[in-house]
PDB file of C-alpha atoms in Angstrom:
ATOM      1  CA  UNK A   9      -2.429  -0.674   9.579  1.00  0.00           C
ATOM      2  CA  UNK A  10      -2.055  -3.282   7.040  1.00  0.00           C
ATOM      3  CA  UNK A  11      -5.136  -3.089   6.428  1.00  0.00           C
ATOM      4  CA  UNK A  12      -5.257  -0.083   5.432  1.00  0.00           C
ATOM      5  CA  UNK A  13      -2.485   0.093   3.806  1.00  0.00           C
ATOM      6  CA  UNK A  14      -3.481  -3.019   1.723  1.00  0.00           C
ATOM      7  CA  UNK A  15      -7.316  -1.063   0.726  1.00  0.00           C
ATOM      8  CA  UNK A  16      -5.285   1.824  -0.267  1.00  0.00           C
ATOM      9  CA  UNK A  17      -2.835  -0.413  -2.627  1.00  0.00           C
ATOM     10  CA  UNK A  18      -5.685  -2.035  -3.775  1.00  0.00           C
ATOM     11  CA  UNK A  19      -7.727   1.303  -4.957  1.00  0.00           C
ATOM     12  CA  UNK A  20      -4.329   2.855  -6.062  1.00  0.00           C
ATOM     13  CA  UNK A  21      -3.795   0.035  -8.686  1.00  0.00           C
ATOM     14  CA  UNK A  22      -7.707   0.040  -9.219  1.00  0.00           C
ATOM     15  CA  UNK A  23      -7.279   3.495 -11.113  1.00  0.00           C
ATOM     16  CA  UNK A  24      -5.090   1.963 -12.853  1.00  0.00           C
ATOM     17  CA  UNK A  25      -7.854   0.204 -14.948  1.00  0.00           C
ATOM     18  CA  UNK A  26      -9.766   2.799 -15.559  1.00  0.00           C
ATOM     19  CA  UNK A  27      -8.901   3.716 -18.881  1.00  0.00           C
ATOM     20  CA  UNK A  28      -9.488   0.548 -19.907  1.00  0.00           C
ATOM     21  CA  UNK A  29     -12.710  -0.376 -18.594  1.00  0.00           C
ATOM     22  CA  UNK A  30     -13.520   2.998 -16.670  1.00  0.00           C
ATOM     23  CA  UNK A  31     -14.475   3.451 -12.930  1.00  0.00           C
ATOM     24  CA  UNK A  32     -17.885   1.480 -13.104  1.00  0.00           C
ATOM     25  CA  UNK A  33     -15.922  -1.285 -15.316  1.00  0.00           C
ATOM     26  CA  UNK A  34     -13.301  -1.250 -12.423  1.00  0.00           C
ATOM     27  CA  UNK A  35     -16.176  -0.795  -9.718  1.00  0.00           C
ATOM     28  CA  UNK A  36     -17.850  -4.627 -11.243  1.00  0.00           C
ATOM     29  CA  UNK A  37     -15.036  -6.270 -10.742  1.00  0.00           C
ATOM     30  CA  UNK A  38     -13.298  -5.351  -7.731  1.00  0.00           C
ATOM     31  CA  UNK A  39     -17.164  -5.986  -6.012  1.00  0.00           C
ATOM     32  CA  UNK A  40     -17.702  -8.987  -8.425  1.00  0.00           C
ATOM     33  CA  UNK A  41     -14.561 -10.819  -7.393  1.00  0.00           C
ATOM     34  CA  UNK A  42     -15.106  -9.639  -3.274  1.00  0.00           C
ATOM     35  CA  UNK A  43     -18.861 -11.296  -3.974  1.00  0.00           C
ATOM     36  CA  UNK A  44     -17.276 -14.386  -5.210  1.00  0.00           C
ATOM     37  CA  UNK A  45     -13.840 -14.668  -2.623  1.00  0.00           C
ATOM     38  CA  UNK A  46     -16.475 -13.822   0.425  1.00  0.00           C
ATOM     39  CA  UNK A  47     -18.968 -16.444  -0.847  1.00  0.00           C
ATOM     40  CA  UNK A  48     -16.322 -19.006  -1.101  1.00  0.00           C
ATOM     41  CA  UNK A  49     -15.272 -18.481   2.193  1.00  0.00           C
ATOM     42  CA  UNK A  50     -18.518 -18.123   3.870  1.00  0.00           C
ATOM     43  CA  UNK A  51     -20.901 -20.259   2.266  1.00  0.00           C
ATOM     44  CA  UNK A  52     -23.768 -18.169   3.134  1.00  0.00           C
ATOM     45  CA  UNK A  53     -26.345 -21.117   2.505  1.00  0.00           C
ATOM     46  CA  UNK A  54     -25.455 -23.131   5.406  1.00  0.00           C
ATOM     47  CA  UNK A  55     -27.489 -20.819   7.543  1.00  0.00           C
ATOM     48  CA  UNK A  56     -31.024 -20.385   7.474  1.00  0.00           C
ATOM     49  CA  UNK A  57     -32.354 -16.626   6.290  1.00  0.00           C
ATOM     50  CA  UNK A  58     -35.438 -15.313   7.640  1.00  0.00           C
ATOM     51  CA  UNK A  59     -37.538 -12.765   5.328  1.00  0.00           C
ATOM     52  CA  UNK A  60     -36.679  -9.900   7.396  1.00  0.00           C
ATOM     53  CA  UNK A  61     -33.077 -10.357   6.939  1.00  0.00           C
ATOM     54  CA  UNK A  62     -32.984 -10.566   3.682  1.00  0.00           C
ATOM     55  CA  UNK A  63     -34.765  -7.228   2.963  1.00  0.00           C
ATOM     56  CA  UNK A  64     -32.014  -6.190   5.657  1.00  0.00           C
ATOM     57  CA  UNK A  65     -29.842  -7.374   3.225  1.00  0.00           C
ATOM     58  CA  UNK A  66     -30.761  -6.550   0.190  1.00  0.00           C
ATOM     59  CA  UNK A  67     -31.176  -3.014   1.390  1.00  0.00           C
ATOM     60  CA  UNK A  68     -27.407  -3.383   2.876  1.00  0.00           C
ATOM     61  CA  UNK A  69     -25.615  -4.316  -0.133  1.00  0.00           C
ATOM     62  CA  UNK A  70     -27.604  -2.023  -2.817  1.00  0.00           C
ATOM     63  CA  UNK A  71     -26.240   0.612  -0.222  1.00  0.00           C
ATOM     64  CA  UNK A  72     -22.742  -1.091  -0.367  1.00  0.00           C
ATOM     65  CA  UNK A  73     -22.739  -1.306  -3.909  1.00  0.00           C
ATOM     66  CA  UNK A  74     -23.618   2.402  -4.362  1.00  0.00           C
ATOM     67  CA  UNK A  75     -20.762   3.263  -2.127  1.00  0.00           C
ATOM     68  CA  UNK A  76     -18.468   1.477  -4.115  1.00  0.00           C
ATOM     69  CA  UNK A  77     -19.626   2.870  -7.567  1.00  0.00           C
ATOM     70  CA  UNK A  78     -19.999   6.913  -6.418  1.00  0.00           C
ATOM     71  CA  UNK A  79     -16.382   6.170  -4.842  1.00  0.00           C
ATOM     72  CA  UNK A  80     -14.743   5.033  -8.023  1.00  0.00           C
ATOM     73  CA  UNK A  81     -16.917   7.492  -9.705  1.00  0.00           C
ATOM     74  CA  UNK A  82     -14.872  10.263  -8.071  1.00  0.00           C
ATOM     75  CA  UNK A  83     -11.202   8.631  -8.620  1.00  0.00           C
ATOM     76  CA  UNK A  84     -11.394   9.620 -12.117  1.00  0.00           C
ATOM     77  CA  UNK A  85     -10.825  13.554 -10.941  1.00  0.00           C
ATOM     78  CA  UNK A  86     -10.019  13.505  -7.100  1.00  0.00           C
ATOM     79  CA  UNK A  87      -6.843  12.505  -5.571  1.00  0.00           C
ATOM     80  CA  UNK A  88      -6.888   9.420  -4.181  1.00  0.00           C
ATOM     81  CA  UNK A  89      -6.861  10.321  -0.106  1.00  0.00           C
ATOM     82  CA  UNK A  90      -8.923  13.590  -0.605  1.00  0.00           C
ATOM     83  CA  UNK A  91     -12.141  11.303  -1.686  1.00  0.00           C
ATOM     84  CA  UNK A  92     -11.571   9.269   1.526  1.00  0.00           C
ATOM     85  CA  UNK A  93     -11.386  11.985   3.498  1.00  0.00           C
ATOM     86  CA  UNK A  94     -14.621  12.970   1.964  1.00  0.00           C
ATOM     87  CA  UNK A  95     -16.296   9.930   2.102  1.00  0.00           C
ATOM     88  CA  UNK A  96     -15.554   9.938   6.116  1.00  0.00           C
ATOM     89  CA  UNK A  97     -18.235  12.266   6.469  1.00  0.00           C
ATOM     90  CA  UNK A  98     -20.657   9.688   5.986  1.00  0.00           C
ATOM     91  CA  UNK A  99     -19.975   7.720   8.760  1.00  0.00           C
ATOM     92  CA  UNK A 100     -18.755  10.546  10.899  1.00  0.00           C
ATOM     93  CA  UNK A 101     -22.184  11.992  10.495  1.00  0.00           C
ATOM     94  CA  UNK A 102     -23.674   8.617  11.618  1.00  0.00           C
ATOM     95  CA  UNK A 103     -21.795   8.527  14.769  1.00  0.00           C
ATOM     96  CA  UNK A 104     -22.319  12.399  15.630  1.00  0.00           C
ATOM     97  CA  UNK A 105     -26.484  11.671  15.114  1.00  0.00           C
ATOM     98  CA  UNK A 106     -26.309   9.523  17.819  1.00  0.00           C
ATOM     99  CA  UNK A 107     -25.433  12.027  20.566  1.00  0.00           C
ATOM    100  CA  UNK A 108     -26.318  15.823  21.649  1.00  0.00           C
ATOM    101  CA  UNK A 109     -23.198  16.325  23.968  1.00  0.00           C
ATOM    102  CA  UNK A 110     -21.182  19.724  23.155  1.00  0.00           C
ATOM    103  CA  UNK A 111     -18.189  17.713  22.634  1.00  0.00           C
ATOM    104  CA  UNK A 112     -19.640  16.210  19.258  1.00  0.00           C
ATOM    105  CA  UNK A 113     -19.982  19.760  18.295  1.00  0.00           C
ATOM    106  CA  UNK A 114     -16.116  20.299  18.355  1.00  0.00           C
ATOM    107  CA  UNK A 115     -15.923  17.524  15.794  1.00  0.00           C
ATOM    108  CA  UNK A 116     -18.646  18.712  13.871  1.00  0.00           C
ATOM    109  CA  UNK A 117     -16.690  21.924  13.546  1.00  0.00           C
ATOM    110  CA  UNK A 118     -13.369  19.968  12.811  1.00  0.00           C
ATOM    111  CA  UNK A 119     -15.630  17.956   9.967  1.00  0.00           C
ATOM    112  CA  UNK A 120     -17.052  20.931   8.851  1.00  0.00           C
ATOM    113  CA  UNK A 121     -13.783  23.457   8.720  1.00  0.00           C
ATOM    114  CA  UNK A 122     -12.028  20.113   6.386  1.00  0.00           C
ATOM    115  CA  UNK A 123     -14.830  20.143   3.951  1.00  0.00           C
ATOM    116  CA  UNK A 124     -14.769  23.605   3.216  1.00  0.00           C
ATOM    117  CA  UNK A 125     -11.461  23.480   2.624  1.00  0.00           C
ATOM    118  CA  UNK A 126     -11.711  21.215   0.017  1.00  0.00           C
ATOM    119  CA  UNK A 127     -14.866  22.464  -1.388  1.00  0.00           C
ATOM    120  CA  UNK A 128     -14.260  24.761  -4.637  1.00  0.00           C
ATOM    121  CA  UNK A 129     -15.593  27.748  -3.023  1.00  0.00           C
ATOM    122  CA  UNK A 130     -11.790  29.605  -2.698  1.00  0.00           C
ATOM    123  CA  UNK A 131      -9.277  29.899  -5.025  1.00  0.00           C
ATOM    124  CA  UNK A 132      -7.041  27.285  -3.619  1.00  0.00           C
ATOM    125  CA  UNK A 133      -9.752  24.881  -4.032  1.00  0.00           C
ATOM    126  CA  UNK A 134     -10.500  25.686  -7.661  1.00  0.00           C
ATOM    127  CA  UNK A 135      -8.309  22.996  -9.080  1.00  0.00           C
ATOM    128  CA  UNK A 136     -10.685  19.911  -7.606  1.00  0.00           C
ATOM    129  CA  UNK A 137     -13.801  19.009  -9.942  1.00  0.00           C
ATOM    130  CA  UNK A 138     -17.154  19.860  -8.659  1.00  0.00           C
ATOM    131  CA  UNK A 139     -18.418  16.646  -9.875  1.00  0.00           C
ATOM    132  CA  UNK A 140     -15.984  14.416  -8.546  1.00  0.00           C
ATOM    133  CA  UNK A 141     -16.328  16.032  -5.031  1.00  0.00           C
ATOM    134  CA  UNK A 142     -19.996  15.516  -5.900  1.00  0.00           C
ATOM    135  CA  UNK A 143     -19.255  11.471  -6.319  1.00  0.00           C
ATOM    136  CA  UNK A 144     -17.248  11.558  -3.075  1.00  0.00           C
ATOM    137  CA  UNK A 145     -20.245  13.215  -1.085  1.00  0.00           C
ATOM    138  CA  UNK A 146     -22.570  10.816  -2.854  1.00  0.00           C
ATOM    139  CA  UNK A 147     -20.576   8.224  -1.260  1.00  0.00           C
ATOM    140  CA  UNK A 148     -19.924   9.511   2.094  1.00  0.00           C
ATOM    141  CA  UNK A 149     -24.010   9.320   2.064  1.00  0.00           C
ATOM    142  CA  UNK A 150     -24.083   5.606   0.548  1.00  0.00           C
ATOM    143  CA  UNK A 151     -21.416   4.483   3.507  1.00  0.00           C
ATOM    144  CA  UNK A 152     -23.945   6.542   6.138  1.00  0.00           C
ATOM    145  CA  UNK A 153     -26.767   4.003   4.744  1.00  0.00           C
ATOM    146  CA  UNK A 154     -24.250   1.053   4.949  1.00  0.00           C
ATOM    147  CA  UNK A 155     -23.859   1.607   8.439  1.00  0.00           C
ATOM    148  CA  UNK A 156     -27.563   2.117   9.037  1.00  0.00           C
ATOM    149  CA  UNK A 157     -28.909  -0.665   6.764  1.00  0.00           C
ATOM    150  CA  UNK A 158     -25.673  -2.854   8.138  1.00  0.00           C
ATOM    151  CA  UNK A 159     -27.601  -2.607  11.516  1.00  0.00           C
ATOM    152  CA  UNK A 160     -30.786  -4.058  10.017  1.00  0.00           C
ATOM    153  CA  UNK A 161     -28.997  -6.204   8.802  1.00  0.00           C
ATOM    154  CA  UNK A 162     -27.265  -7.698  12.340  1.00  0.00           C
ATOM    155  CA  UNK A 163     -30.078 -10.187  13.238  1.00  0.00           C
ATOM    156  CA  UNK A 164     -27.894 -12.640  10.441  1.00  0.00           C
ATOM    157  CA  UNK A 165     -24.862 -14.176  10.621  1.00  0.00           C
ATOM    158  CA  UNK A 166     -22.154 -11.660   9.771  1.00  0.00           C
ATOM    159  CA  UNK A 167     -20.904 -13.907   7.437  1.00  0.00           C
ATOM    160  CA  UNK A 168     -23.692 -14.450   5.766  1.00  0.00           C
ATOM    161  CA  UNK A 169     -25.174 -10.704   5.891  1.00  0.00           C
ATOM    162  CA  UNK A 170     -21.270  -9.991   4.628  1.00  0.00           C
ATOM    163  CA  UNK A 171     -21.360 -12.040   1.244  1.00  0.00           C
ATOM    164  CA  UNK A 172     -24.571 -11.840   0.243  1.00  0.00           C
ATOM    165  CA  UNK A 173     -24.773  -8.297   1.095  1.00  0.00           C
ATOM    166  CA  UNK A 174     -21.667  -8.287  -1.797  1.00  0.00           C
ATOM    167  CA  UNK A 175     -23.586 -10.367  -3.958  1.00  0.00           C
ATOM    168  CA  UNK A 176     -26.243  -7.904  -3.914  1.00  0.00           C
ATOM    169  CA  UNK A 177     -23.525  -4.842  -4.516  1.00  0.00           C
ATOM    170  CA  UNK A 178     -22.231  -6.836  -7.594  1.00  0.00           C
ATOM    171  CA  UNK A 179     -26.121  -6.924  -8.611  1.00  0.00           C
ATOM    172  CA  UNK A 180     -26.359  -3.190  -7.883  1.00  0.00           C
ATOM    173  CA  UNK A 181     -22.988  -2.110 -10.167  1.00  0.00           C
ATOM    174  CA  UNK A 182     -22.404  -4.806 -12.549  1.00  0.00           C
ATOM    175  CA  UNK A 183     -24.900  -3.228 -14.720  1.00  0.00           C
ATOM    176  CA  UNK A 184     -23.107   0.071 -14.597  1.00  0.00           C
ATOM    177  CA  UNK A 185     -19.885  -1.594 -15.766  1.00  0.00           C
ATOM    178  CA  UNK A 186     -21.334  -3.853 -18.492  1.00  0.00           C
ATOM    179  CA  UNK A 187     -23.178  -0.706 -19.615  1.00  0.00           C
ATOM    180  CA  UNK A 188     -19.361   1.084 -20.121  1.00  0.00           C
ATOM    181  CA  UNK A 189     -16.845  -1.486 -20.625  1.00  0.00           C
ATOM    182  CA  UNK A 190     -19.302  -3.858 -22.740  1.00  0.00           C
ATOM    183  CA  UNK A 191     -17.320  -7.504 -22.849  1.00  0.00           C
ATOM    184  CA  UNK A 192     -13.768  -5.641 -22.075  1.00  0.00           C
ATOM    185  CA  UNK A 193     -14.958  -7.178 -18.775  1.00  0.00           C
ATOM    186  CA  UNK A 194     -13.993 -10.380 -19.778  1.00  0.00           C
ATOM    187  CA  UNK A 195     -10.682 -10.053 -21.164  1.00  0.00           C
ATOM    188  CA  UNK A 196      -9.023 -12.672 -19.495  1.00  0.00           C
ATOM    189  CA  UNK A 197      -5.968 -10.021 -18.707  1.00  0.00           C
ATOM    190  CA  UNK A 198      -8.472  -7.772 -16.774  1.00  0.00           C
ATOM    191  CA  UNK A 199     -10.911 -11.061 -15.009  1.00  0.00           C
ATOM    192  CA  UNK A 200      -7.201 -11.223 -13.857  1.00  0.00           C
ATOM    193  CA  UNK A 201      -6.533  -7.837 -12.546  1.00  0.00           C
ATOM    194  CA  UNK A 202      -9.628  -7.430 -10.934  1.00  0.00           C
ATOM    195  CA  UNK A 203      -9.162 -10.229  -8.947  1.00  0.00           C
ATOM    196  CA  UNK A 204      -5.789  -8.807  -7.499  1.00  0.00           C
ATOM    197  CA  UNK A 205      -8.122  -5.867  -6.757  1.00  0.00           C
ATOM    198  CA  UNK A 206     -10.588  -8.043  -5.087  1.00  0.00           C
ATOM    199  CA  UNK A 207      -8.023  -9.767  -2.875  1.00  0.00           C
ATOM    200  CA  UNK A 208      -5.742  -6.234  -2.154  1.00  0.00           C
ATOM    201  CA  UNK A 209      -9.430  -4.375  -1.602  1.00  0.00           C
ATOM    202  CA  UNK A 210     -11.269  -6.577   0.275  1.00  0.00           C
ATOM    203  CA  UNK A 211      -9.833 -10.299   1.083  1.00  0.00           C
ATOM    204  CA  UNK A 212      -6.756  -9.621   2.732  1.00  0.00           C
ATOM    205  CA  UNK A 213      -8.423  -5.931   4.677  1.00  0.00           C
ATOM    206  CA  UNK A 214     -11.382  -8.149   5.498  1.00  0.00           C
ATOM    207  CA  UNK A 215      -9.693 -10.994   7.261  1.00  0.00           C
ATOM    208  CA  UNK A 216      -6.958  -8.026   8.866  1.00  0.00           C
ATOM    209  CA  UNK A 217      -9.932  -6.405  10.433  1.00  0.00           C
ATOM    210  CA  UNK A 218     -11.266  -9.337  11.961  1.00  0.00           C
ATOM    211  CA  UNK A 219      -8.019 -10.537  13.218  1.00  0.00           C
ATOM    212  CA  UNK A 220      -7.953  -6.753  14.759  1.00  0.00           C
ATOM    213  CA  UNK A 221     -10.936  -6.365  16.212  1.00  0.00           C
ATOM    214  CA  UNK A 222     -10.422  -9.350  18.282  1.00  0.00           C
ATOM    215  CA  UNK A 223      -6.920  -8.362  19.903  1.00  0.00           C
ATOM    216  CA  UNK A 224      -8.172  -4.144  20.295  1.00  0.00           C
ATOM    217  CA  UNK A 225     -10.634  -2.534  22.043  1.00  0.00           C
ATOM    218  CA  UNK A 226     -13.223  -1.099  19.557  1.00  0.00           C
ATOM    219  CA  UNK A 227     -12.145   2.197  20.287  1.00  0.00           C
ATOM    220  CA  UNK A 228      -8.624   2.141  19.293  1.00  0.00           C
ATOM    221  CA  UNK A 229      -9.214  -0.106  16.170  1.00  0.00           C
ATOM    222  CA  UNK A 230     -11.548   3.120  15.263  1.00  0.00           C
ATOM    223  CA  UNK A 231      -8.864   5.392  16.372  1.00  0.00           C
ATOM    224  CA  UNK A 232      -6.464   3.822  13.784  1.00  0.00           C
ATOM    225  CA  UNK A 233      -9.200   3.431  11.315  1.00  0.00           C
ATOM    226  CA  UNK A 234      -9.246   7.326  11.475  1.00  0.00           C
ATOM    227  CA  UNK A 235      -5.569   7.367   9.823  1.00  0.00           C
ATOM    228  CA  UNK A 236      -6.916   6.432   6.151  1.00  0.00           C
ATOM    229  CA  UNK A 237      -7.469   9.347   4.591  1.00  0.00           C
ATOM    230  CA  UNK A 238      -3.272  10.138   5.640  1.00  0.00           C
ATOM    231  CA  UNK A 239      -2.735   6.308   3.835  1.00  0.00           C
ATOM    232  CA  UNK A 240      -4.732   7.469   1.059  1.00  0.00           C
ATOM    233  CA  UNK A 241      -3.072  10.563   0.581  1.00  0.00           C
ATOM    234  CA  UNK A 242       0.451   8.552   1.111  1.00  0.00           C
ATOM    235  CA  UNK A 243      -0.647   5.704  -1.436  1.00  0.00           C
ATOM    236  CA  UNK A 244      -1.714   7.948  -4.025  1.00  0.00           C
ATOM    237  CA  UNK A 245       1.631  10.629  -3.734  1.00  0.00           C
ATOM    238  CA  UNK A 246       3.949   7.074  -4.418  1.00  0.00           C
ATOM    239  CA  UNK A 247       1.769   5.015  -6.885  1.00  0.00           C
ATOM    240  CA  UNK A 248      -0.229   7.796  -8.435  1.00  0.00           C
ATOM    241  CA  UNK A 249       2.082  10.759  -7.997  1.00  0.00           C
ATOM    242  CA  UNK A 250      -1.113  12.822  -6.866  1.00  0.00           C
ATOM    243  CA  UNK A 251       0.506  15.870  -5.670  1.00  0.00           C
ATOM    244  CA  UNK A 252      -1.664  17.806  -2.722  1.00  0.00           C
ATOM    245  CA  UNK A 253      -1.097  21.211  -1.817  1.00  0.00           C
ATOM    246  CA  UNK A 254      -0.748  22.075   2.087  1.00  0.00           C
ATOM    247  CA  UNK A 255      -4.256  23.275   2.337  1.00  0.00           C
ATOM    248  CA  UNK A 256      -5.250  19.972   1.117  1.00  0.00           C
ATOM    249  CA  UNK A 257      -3.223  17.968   3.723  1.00  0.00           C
ATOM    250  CA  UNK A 258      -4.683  20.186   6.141  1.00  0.00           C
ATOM    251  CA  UNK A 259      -8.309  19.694   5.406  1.00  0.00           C
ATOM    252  CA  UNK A 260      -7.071  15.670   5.426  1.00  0.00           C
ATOM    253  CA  UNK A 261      -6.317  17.013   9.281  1.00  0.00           C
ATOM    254  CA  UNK A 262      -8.863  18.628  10.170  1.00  0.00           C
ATOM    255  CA  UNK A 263     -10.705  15.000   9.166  1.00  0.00           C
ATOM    256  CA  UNK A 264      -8.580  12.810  11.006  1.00  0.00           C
ATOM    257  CA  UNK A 265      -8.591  14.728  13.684  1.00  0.00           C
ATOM    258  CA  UNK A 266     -12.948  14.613  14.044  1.00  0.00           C
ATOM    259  CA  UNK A 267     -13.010  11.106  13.688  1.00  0.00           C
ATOM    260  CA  UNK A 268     -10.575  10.442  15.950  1.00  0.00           C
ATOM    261  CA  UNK A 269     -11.838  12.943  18.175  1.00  0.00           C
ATOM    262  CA  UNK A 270     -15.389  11.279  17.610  1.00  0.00           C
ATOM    263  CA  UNK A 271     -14.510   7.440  18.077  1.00  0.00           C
ATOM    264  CA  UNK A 272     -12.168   8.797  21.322  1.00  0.00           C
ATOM    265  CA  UNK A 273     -15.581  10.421  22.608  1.00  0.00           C
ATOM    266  CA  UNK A 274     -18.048   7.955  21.930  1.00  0.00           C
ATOM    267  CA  UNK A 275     -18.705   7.186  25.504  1.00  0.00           C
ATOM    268  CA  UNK A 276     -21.851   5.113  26.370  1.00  0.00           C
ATOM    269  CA  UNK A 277     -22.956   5.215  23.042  1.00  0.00           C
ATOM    270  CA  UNK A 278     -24.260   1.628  20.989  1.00  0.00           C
ATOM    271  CA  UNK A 279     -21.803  -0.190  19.798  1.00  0.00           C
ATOM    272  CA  UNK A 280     -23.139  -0.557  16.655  1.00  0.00           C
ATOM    273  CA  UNK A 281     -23.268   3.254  16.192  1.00  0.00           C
ATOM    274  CA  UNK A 282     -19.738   3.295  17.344  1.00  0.00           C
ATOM    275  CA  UNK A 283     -18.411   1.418  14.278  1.00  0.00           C
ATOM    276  CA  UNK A 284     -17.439   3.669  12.005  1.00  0.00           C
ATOM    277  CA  UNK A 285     -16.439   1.286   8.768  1.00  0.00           C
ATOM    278  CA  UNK A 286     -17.311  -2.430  10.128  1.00  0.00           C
ATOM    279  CA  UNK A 287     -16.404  -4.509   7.349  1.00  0.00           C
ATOM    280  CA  UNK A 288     -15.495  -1.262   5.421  1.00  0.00           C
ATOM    281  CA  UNK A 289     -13.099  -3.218   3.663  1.00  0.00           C
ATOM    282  CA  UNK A 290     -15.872  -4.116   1.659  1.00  0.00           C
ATOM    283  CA  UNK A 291     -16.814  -0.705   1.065  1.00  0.00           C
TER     284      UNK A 291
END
């Protein structure tokens, strides 16, 4: 939960720089300063990397680093927990591929009946931006190839796949910001603030999770993972004042309720599958 509740800070006060610098500004250096804190901390060149796992890699973090960038992208119009919620898709669709039994089917529905309720298509709906919920999908499909490029990826340390899987991210979206923000980067007021949204977005989450996942059984650290749209929402309403109507809560719901329903379910499937976010922290 603190966790989550510290990714949720950290993205809440993350919007906060977008006017200066806008979301791809803000996207460079909160993955710029997680590249840097998780390279510190893992020193990825102690172990040796085979060619494989480096493509592995490579393809892991430009998948990361999209993530990160279509996320942001969608911030600038979408309320803070309704992109989450959208984003879960990706993942949830990950973990649904990998089985045929009619139960997934009841999540699929649960997925499917949240969506369109926060798709534009009614008149309820008609006050989110097409192209924002456009961004979050975009994401939701960038944290689908995280997962599957993440597995590629397993043959390294997961230290090592980790940080330079970052560095590659910051390769991927530092071009982005330059392109917007130009050498606002490197006021020495915002090198600051993005590193508070390094350590709020990804440090402190990181090392959380890991503490975590060693004390709960997989399935109930996803079952609580499944809450974040709900700390979105709640993160956004106090330090955002994003306002949701009740059809938007619900859709949030309907969410929470297929991933939990999903991770609950998983059954005999791989493990790796299983994970909905690994070091989603990251993401």
């Amino acid at each position: 939960m603190g966790s989550m509740a510290s990714l949720c800070i950290g993205t809440s006060f993350a919007k906060s720089l977008f006017d200066a610098v806008g979301a791809q500004g803000t996207t460079a250096l909160r993955v710029g300063f997680s590249a840097l804190i998780l390279l510190i901390a893992w020193r990825p060149w102690r172990w040796p990397l085979k060619g494989a796992d480096a493509r592995a890699i490579a393809l892991y973090g430009a998948a990361l680093g999209a993530t990160n960038l279509m996320f942001y992208m969608s911030l600038r119009t979408v309320p803070l927990g309704l992109a989450i919620a959208i984003e879960f898709t990706g993942p949830l669709a990950v973990a649904i591929a990998s089985s045929r039994r009619a139960i997934d089917f009841l999540w699929i529905a649960f997925a499917v009946i949240g969506l369109l309720l926060l798709l534009p298509l009614r008149e309820h709906a008609g006050n989110l931006d097409p192209v924002g919920i456009g961004y979050a999908l975009a994401a939701g499909v960038g944290w689908a190839l995280y997962i599957i490029f993440g597995q590629r990826a397993g043959n390294a340390h997961g230290g090592q796949a980790t940080s330079l899987g970052l560095l590659m991210a910051s390769l991927v979206v530092f071009p982005f910001g330059f392109a917007h923000a130009g050498t606002a980067l490197f006021s020495p007021a915002l090198l600051l603030a993005g590193l508070a949204v390094g350590v709020l977005s990804s440090a402190i989450p990181y090392s959380l999770e890991m503490v975590a996942l060693k004390r709960l059984p997989r399935r109930t650290f996803g079952i609580l993972l499944s809450m974040e749209p709900a700390m979105g929402a709640l993160a956004g309403l106090v330090m955002l004042h994003e306002q949701l109507s009740a059809m938007q809560w619900l859709a949030i719901g309907c969410i929470i309720v297929a991933s939990i329903g999903c991770t609950a379910t998983a059954g005999a499937r791989r493990p790796a599958k299983a994970e909905a976010r690994g070091t989603g922290s990251a993401a």
